[in-house]
CSV table of C-alpha atoms in Angstrom, one decimal:
chain,number,residue,atom,x,y,z
A,1,MET,CA,76.3,131.7,132.8
A,2,GLN,CA,72.9,131.0,131.2
A,3,GLY,CA,69.6,131.5,133.0
A,4,ASN,CA,67.9,128.2,132.2
A,5,LYS,CA,69.5,125.1,133.8
A,6,GLU,CA,69.1,121.9,131.9
A,7,THR,CA,70.2,118.5,133.1
A,8,VAL,CA,72.5,117.0,130.5
A,9,ALA,CA,73.8,113.5,130.0
A,10,VAL,CA,77.4,113.1,129.1
A,11,ILE,CA,78.0,109.6,127.7
A,12,GLY,CA,81.6,108.6,128.2
A,13,ALA,CA,83.7,109.4,131.3
A,14,GLY,CA,87.1,109.6,129.7
A,15,SER,CA,89.2,112.8,129.9
A,16,TRP,CA,87.3,114.8,127.3
A,17,GLY,CA,83.8,113.7,128.5
A,18,THR,CA,84.8,114.6,132.1
A,19,ALA,CA,86.3,117.9,131.1
A,20,LEU,CA,83.1,118.9,129.2
A,21,ALA,CA,81.0,117.8,132.1
A,22,MET,CA,83.0,120.3,134.2
A,23,VAL,CA,82.2,123.1,131.8
A,24,LEU,CA,78.5,122.3,131.9
A,25,ALA,CA,78.6,122.1,135.7
A,26,ASP,CA,80.4,125.4,135.9
A,27,ASN,CA,77.5,126.9,134.0
A,28,GLY,CA,75.1,125.5,136.6
A,29,HIS,CA,73.8,122.6,134.6
A,30,PRO,CA,73.4,119.3,136.5
A,31,VAL,CA,75.4,116.6,134.7
A,32,ARG,CA,74.8,112.8,134.5
A,33,LEU,CA,78.2,111.4,133.6
A,34,TRP,CA,77.8,107.8,132.4
A,35,SER,CA,80.5,105.2,132.4
A,36,HIS,CA,80.4,101.4,131.8
A,37,ASN,CA,83.0,101.1,134.6
A,38,GLU,CA,81.2,100.9,137.9
A,39,GLY,CA,84.4,101.5,139.9
A,40,GLN,CA,84.9,104.7,138.0
A,41,VAL,CA,81.3,105.8,138.8
A,42,GLU,CA,81.8,105.0,142.5
A,43,GLU,CA,85.0,107.2,142.5
A,44,ILE,CA,83.2,110.1,140.8
A,45,ASN,CA,80.3,110.0,143.3
A,46,GLN,CA,82.3,109.3,146.4
A,47,PHE,CA,85.5,111.3,145.9
A,48,HIS,CA,84.5,113.7,143.1
A,49,THR,CA,87.6,112.6,141.1
A,50,ASN,CA,88.4,110.7,137.9
A,51,LYS,CA,92.1,110.1,138.6
A,52,LYS,CA,92.8,107.7,135.7
A,53,TYR,CA,92.0,110.4,133.1
A,54,LEU,CA,92.3,113.8,135.0
A,55,PRO,CA,94.6,113.3,138.0
A,56,GLU,CA,94.5,116.1,140.7
A,57,ILE,CA,91.3,117.5,139.4
A,58,LEU,CA,88.3,117.9,141.8
A,59,LEU,CA,85.0,117.5,140.0
A,60,PRO,CA,82.1,119.9,140.8
A,61,ASP,CA,79.2,118.5,142.9
A,62,LEU,CA,76.8,119.0,140.0
A,63,ILE,CA,78.5,116.0,138.3
A,64,VAL,CA,76.9,112.7,139.3
A,65,GLY,CA,78.2,109.4,137.9
A,66,TYR,CA,75.9,106.8,136.4
A,67,ALA,CA,76.5,103.2,135.6
A,68,SER,CA,73.0,102.7,134.3
A,69,LEU,CA,72.4,104.1,130.8
A,70,HIS,CA,68.6,103.9,131.3
A,71,ASP,CA,68.9,106.1,134.4
A,72,ALA,CA,71.4,108.5,132.9
A,73,LEU,CA,69.0,109.2,129.9
A,74,SER,CA,65.7,109.3,131.8
A,75,ASP,CA,63.9,112.6,131.0
A,76,ILE,CA,67.0,114.0,129.2
A,77,LYS,CA,66.7,116.2,126.1
A,78,THR,CA,70.4,116.7,125.3
A,79,VAL,CA,73.2,114.1,125.2
A,80,ILE,CA,76.9,114.8,124.8
A,81,LEU,CA,78.4,111.7,123.2
A,82,ALA,CA,82.0,111.4,124.3
A,83,VAL,CA,83.1,107.9,123.5
A,84,PRO,CA,85.8,106.8,121.1
A,85,THR,CA,84.8,106.5,117.5
A,86,LYS,CA,85.1,102.7,117.5
A,87,ALA,CA,82.6,102.4,120.4
A,88,ILE,CA,79.9,104.7,119.0
A,89,ARG,CA,77.8,102.1,117.3
A,90,GLU,CA,77.7,99.9,120.3
A,91,VAL,CA,76.8,102.7,122.7
A,92,LEU,CA,74.1,104.0,120.3
A,93,GLY,CA,72.7,100.5,120.1
A,94,LYS,CA,72.3,100.6,123.9
A,95,MET,CA,70.9,104.1,123.9
A,96,LYS,CA,68.1,103.4,121.5
A,97,SER,CA,67.1,100.3,123.5
A,98,VAL,CA,66.4,102.5,126.6
A,99,GLU,CA,65.4,105.8,125.1
A,100,SER,CA,61.8,106.7,123.9
A,101,SER,CA,61.9,110.5,123.2
A,102,PRO,CA,63.9,112.5,120.6
A,103,LEU,CA,67.3,113.7,121.6
A,104,ILE,CA,69.8,116.3,120.5
A,105,ILE,CA,73.0,114.3,120.3
A,106,ALA,CA,76.2,116.4,120.3
A,107,HIS,CA,79.2,114.3,119.6
A,108,VAL,CA,82.8,115.2,120.4
A,109,SER,CA,84.6,112.3,118.7
A,110,LYS,CA,87.3,113.1,116.2
A,111,GLY,CA,87.4,110.2,113.8
A,112,ILE,CA,86.1,108.5,110.6
A,113,GLU,CA,84.8,105.0,110.5
A,114,PRO,CA,87.1,102.7,108.4
A,115,ASP,CA,85.5,100.7,105.6
A,116,SER,CA,82.1,102.4,105.8
A,117,LEU,CA,84.0,105.8,105.5
A,118,LEU,CA,81.2,107.5,107.4
A,119,ARG,CA,81.8,110.6,109.5
A,120,VAL,CA,80.6,110.3,113.1
A,121,SER,CA,77.4,112.4,112.5
A,122,GLU,CA,76.5,110.0,109.6
A,123,VAL,CA,77.1,107.0,111.9
A,124,ILE,CA,74.7,108.5,114.5
A,125,LYS,CA,72.0,109.2,111.9
A,126,GLU,CA,72.4,105.6,110.5
A,127,GLU,CA,72.2,104.0,114.0
A,128,MET,CA,69.5,106.1,115.7
A,129,PRO,CA,65.9,105.8,114.5
A,130,SER,CA,64.6,109.2,113.3
A,131,GLU,CA,61.9,109.3,116.0
A,132,LEU,CA,64.6,109.3,118.6
A,133,LEU,CA,66.9,111.9,117.0
A,134,LYS,CA,65.9,115.6,117.1
A,135,ALA,CA,69.3,116.8,115.8
A,136,VAL,CA,73.0,115.9,115.5
A,137,VAL,CA,75.6,118.5,116.5
A,138,VAL,CA,79.4,118.2,116.4
A,139,LEU,CA,81.6,120.1,118.9
A,140,SER,CA,85.2,120.3,117.8
A,141,GLY,CA,88.3,122.5,118.0
A,142,PRO,CA,91.7,123.0,119.5
A,143,SER,CA,91.0,121.7,123.0
A,144,HIS,CA,93.0,119.5,125.4
A,145,ALA,CA,90.9,118.0,128.2
A,146,GLU,CA,93.7,118.6,130.7
A,147,GLU,CA,93.6,122.3,130.0
A,148,VAL,CA,89.8,122.6,129.9
A,149,SER,CA,89.6,120.9,133.3
A,150,LYS,CA,91.9,123.5,134.7
A,151,ARG,CA,89.7,126.2,133.2
A,152,HIS,CA,92.3,127.5,130.8
A,153,PRO,CA,91.0,129.7,128.0
A,154,THR,CA,89.7,127.5,125.2
A,155,THR,CA,87.8,128.1,121.9
A,156,VAL,CA,85.8,125.5,120.0
A,157,THR,CA,83.2,125.3,117.2
A,158,VAL,CA,79.8,123.7,117.1
A,159,SER,CA,78.2,122.7,113.8
A,160,SER,CA,74.9,121.1,112.7
A,161,GLU,CA,72.5,120.8,109.8
A,162,ASP,CA,70.1,122.3,112.4
A,163,MET,CA,71.7,125.5,113.5
A,164,GLU,CA,69.1,126.1,116.2
A,165,ALA,CA,70.3,122.9,117.8
A,166,ALA,CA,73.9,124.1,117.4
A,167,GLU,CA,73.1,127.3,119.1
A,168,GLU,CA,71.4,125.4,122.0
A,169,ILE,CA,74.7,123.5,122.5
A,170,GLN,CA,76.6,126.8,122.2
A,171,ASP,CA,74.4,128.2,125.0
A,172,LEU,CA,74.9,125.2,127.2
A,173,PHE,CA,78.7,125.4,127.1
A,174,ILE,CA,79.8,129.0,126.5
A,175,ASN,CA,81.4,130.9,129.4
A,176,LEU,CA,84.4,133.1,130.1
A,177,ASN,CA,86.9,130.2,129.9
A,178,PHE,CA,85.2,128.2,127.1
A,179,ARG,CA,84.4,130.2,124.0
A,180,VAL,CA,82.0,128.5,121.5
A,181,TYR,CA,81.6,129.6,117.9
A,182,THR,CA,79.1,128.3,115.4
A,183,ASN,CA,79.9,127.0,111.8
A,184,PRO,CA,77.3,125.5,109.4
A,185,ASP,CA,79.9,123.4,107.6
A,186,VAL,CA,79.4,120.0,109.3
A,187,ILE,CA,81.6,118.2,106.8
A,188,GLY,CA,84.5,120.6,107.2
A,189,VAL,CA,84.4,120.6,110.9
A,190,GLU,CA,84.3,116.8,111.2
A,191,ILE,CA,87.0,116.2,108.5
A,192,GLY,CA,89.3,118.8,110.0
A,193,GLY,CA,88.9,117.4,113.5
A,194,ALA,CA,89.5,113.8,112.4
A,195,LEU,CA,92.3,114.2,109.9
A,196,LYS,CA,94.5,116.5,112.1
A,197,ASN,CA,95.1,113.4,114.2
A,198,ILE,CA,96.9,111.8,111.2
A,199,ILE,CA,99.2,114.8,110.8
A,200,ALA,CA,99.8,114.8,114.6
A,201,LEU,CA,101.0,111.2,114.4
A,202,ALA,CA,103.4,112.1,111.6
A,203,ALA,CA,104.5,115.2,113.6
A,204,GLY,CA,105.3,113.0,116.6
A,205,ILE,CA,107.3,110.7,114.3
A,206,THR,CA,109.5,113.6,113.1
A,207,ASP,CA,110.0,114.7,116.7
A,208,GLY,CA,110.8,111.1,117.7
A,209,LEU,CA,113.4,111.0,114.9
A,210,GLY,CA,114.9,114.3,116.3
A,211,TYR,CA,114.2,116.2,113.1
A,212,GLY,CA,113.3,119.5,114.8
A,213,ASP,CA,111.0,122.4,114.2
A,214,ASN,CA,111.7,123.0,110.5
A,215,ALA,CA,110.5,119.5,109.5
A,216,LYS,CA,107.4,119.7,111.7
A,217,ALA,CA,106.4,123.1,110.3
A,218,ALA,CA,106.7,121.7,106.8
A,219,LEU,CA,104.7,118.6,107.8
A,220,MET,CA,101.9,120.6,109.4
A,221,THR,CA,101.7,123.0,106.4
A,222,ARG,CA,101.6,120.2,103.8
A,223,GLY,CA,99.3,118.3,106.1
A,224,LEU,CA,96.8,121.1,106.2
A,225,ALA,CA,96.8,121.1,102.4
A,226,GLU,CA,96.0,117.3,102.4
A,227,ILE,CA,93.1,117.9,104.8
A,228,ALA,CA,91.7,120.7,102.7
A,229,ARG,CA,92.1,118.7,99.4
A,230,LEU,CA,90.1,115.8,100.7
A,231,GLY,CA,87.6,117.8,102.7
A,232,THR,CA,86.8,120.1,99.8
A,233,LYS,CA,86.3,117.1,97.5
A,234,MET,CA,83.9,115.7,100.0
A,235,GLY,CA,81.9,118.9,100.0
A,236,ALA,CA,83.4,121.1,102.7
A,237,ASN,CA,84.0,124.8,102.6
A,238,PRO,CA,87.8,125.3,102.2
A,239,LEU,CA,87.6,128.3,104.5
A,240,THR,CA,86.7,126.0,107.4
A,241,PHE,CA,90.2,124.6,107.3
A,242,SER,CA,91.7,128.0,108.1
A,243,GLY,CA,89.6,128.2,111.3
A,244,LEU,CA,89.5,126.5,114.7
A,245,THR,CA,88.7,123.0,113.5
A,246,GLY,CA,91.4,123.2,110.8
A,247,ILE,CA,94.6,125.0,111.4
A,248,GLY,CA,93.7,125.7,115.1
A,249,ASP,CA,93.2,122.0,116.0
A,250,LEU,CA,96.2,121.0,113.8
A,251,ILE,CA,98.5,123.4,115.8
A,252,VAL,CA,97.4,122.2,119.2
A,253,THR,CA,97.5,118.5,118.3
A,254,CYS,CA,100.9,118.5,116.6
A,255,THR,CA,102.7,120.6,119.1
A,256,SER,CA,101.6,119.5,122.6
A,257,VAL,CA,102.7,116.7,124.9
A,258,HIS,CA,99.0,116.5,125.9
A,259,SER,CA,98.2,115.1,122.5
A,260,ARG,CA,98.0,111.3,122.6
A,261,ASN,CA,98.4,111.2,118.8
A,262,TRP,CA,101.6,113.2,119.0
A,263,ARG,CA,102.8,111.0,121.8
A,264,ALA,CA,102.0,107.8,119.9
A,265,GLY,CA,103.9,109.1,116.8
A,266,ASN,CA,106.8,110.1,119.0
A,267,LEU,CA,107.2,106.6,120.2
A,268,LEU,CA,107.0,105.3,116.7
A,269,GLY,CA,109.7,107.7,115.7
A,270,LYS,CA,111.9,106.3,118.5
A,271,GLY,CA,111.6,102.8,117.1
A,272,LYS,CA,108.6,101.3,118.9
A,273,ASN,CA,106.2,99.2,116.8
A,274,LEU,CA,102.5,100.0,116.7
A,275,ASP,CA,101.4,97.3,119.2
A,276,GLU,CA,104.0,98.5,121.7
A,277,VAL,CA,102.9,102.1,121.3
A,278,LEU,CA,99.2,101.3,121.8
A,279,ASP,CA,99.9,99.2,124.9
A,280,ASN,CA,102.0,102.0,126.3
A,281,MET,CA,99.3,104.7,125.7
A,282,GLY,CA,96.6,103.0,127.6
A,283,MET,CA,94.0,105.2,125.9
A,284,VAL,CA,92.5,105.3,122.4
A,285,VAL,CA,94.6,106.9,119.7
A,286,GLU,CA,92.0,108.0,117.2
A,287,GLY,CA,94.6,108.8,114.5
A,288,VAL,CA,95.4,105.1,113.9
A,289,ARG,CA,91.9,104.1,112.7
A,290,THR,CA,91.5,107.5,111.0
A,291,THR,CA,94.6,106.9,109.0
A,292,LYS,CA,93.1,103.7,107.6
A,293,ALA,CA,89.8,105.5,106.8
A,294,ALA,CA,91.6,108.6,105.2
A,295,TYR,CA,93.7,106.3,103.1
A,296,GLN,CA,90.6,104.6,101.8
A,297,LEU,CA,89.0,108.0,101.2
A,298,SER,CA,92.0,109.2,99.2
A,299,LYS,CA,91.5,106.2,96.9
A,300,LYS,CA,87.7,106.7,96.7
A,301,TYR,CA,87.9,110.4,95.8
A,302,ASP,CA,91.2,110.1,93.9
A,303,VAL,CA,92.9,112.7,96.1
A,304,SER,CA,96.7,113.0,96.5
A,305,MET,CA,97.5,112.5,100.2
A,306,PRO,CA,101.2,111.6,100.4
A,307,ILE,CA,101.5,112.1,104.2
A,308,THR,CA,98.5,109.9,104.9
A,309,CYS,CA,99.8,107.2,102.5
A,310,VAL,CA,103.3,106.9,104.0
A,311,LEU,CA,101.8,106.9,107.5
A,312,TYR,CA,99.5,104.1,106.4
A,313,ASP,CA,102.5,102.1,105.4
A,314,VAL,CA,104.2,102.7,108.7
A,315,LEU,CA,101.1,101.7,110.7
A,316,PHE,CA,99.8,98.8,108.7
A,317,ASN,CA,102.6,97.6,106.4
A,318,GLY,CA,105.6,97.7,108.7
A,319,LYS,CA,107.4,100.5,106.9
A,320,ASN,CA,110.3,102.0,108.8
A,321,ALA,CA,109.5,105.5,110.1
A,322,LYS,CA,112.7,107.1,109.0
A,323,ASP,CA,112.3,105.6,105.5
A,324,ALA,CA,108.8,107.0,105.4
A,325,VAL,CA,109.9,110.5,106.1
A,326,ASP,CA,112.7,110.2,103.6
A,327,VAL,CA,110.0,109.2,101.0
A,328,LEU,CA,108.1,112.4,101.7
A,329,MET,CA,111.2,114.6,101.3
A,330,ALA,CA,112.2,112.9,98.0
A,331,ARG,CA,108.9,113.6,96.3
A,332,GLY,CA,108.9,115.3,92.9
A,333,LYS,CA,109.0,119.1,92.7
A,334,THR,CA,105.8,121.1,92.4
A,335,HIS,CA,104.5,124.6,92.9
A,336,GLU,CA,103.5,125.5,96.5
A,337,MET,CA,100.3,127.3,95.3
A,338,GLU,CA,99.2,124.5,93.1
A,339,ASP,CA,97.1,122.9,95.8
A,340,LEU,CA,95.3,126.1,96.7
A,341,VAL,CA,94.5,126.9,93.0
A,342,ASN,CA,93.2,123.4,92.5
A,343,ILE,CA,91.0,123.6,95.6
A,344,LEU,CA,89.5,126.9,94.6
A,345,GLU,CA,89.0,125.9,91.0
A,346,GLU,CA,87.1,122.7,92.1
A,347,ARG,CA,85.0,124.8,94.5
A,348,ASN,CA,84.1,127.3,91.7
A,349,LEU,CA,83.1,124.5,89.4
A,350,GLU,CA,80.8,123.1,92.0
A,351,GLU,CA,79.1,126.4,92.5
């Protein structure tokens, strides 16, 4: 536990924002947990629970709920931004209307904005005036909120163009249960965290179809190749994808019932349509929007992403899930190492 105790604002009281607030509180940092839902704020303050998102979890007393964004941000230096990707611009718009001093904003959202094709850190820098933004940090890695809230061992990565700011976030969070590493590759960390949700959707589909572990292992392996192909073309370090925010996050998201992306894919594999699936989930499934963005990125950068493309057809063009998997299995033959060689060659040319 760190010596200096800093009051931190966590913007977004969903499962992940609440779990991270618990980590901060365990480290002795007072937390202002903001939600737009006043009933949820009253529950947090009166009962120290957030039952919709983390049932049966008792929140530490150092977590106080706030419905006023102005009050939550008053005299704050560090913000943990834990809202879905689609809500980030709206929330940042409200933040800059009530904030007057520069902030370190650490975002924990795993997505890419469709159409603009911006990573979350880029959206933050576009929306927040420079005088209100000291640094942008991304926190990502293989981490289910349900397990973090139960203080199960977890490892994550923080990344920023300002590594001093990344280390400040590392110091706020790190403890015996929550191990935090640093990585200077912002692009790789964000791309790995976002695109693994696409592969998790596809993994859920194969499980929903009853195809078993062999198919899922193949899908995850080839999915990682897709992520690395696109990420490297965008400027990421290919080694990042062999770390926590690449293969680590991919494993946990594709293999756990805690993963809402896997659960959504599983329902698709069992014959539900997308609208039914999203209604059933009751929470944001980041992989759906990210599939659209990644499909657009594959065209922009001329990168082969067959899993992303067939999933795009399932989600947005009404393609049958089984037919989509069959398309993947019927692809032309190639050499397994071809992708790795191409990635390394492109990297060497850039250097």
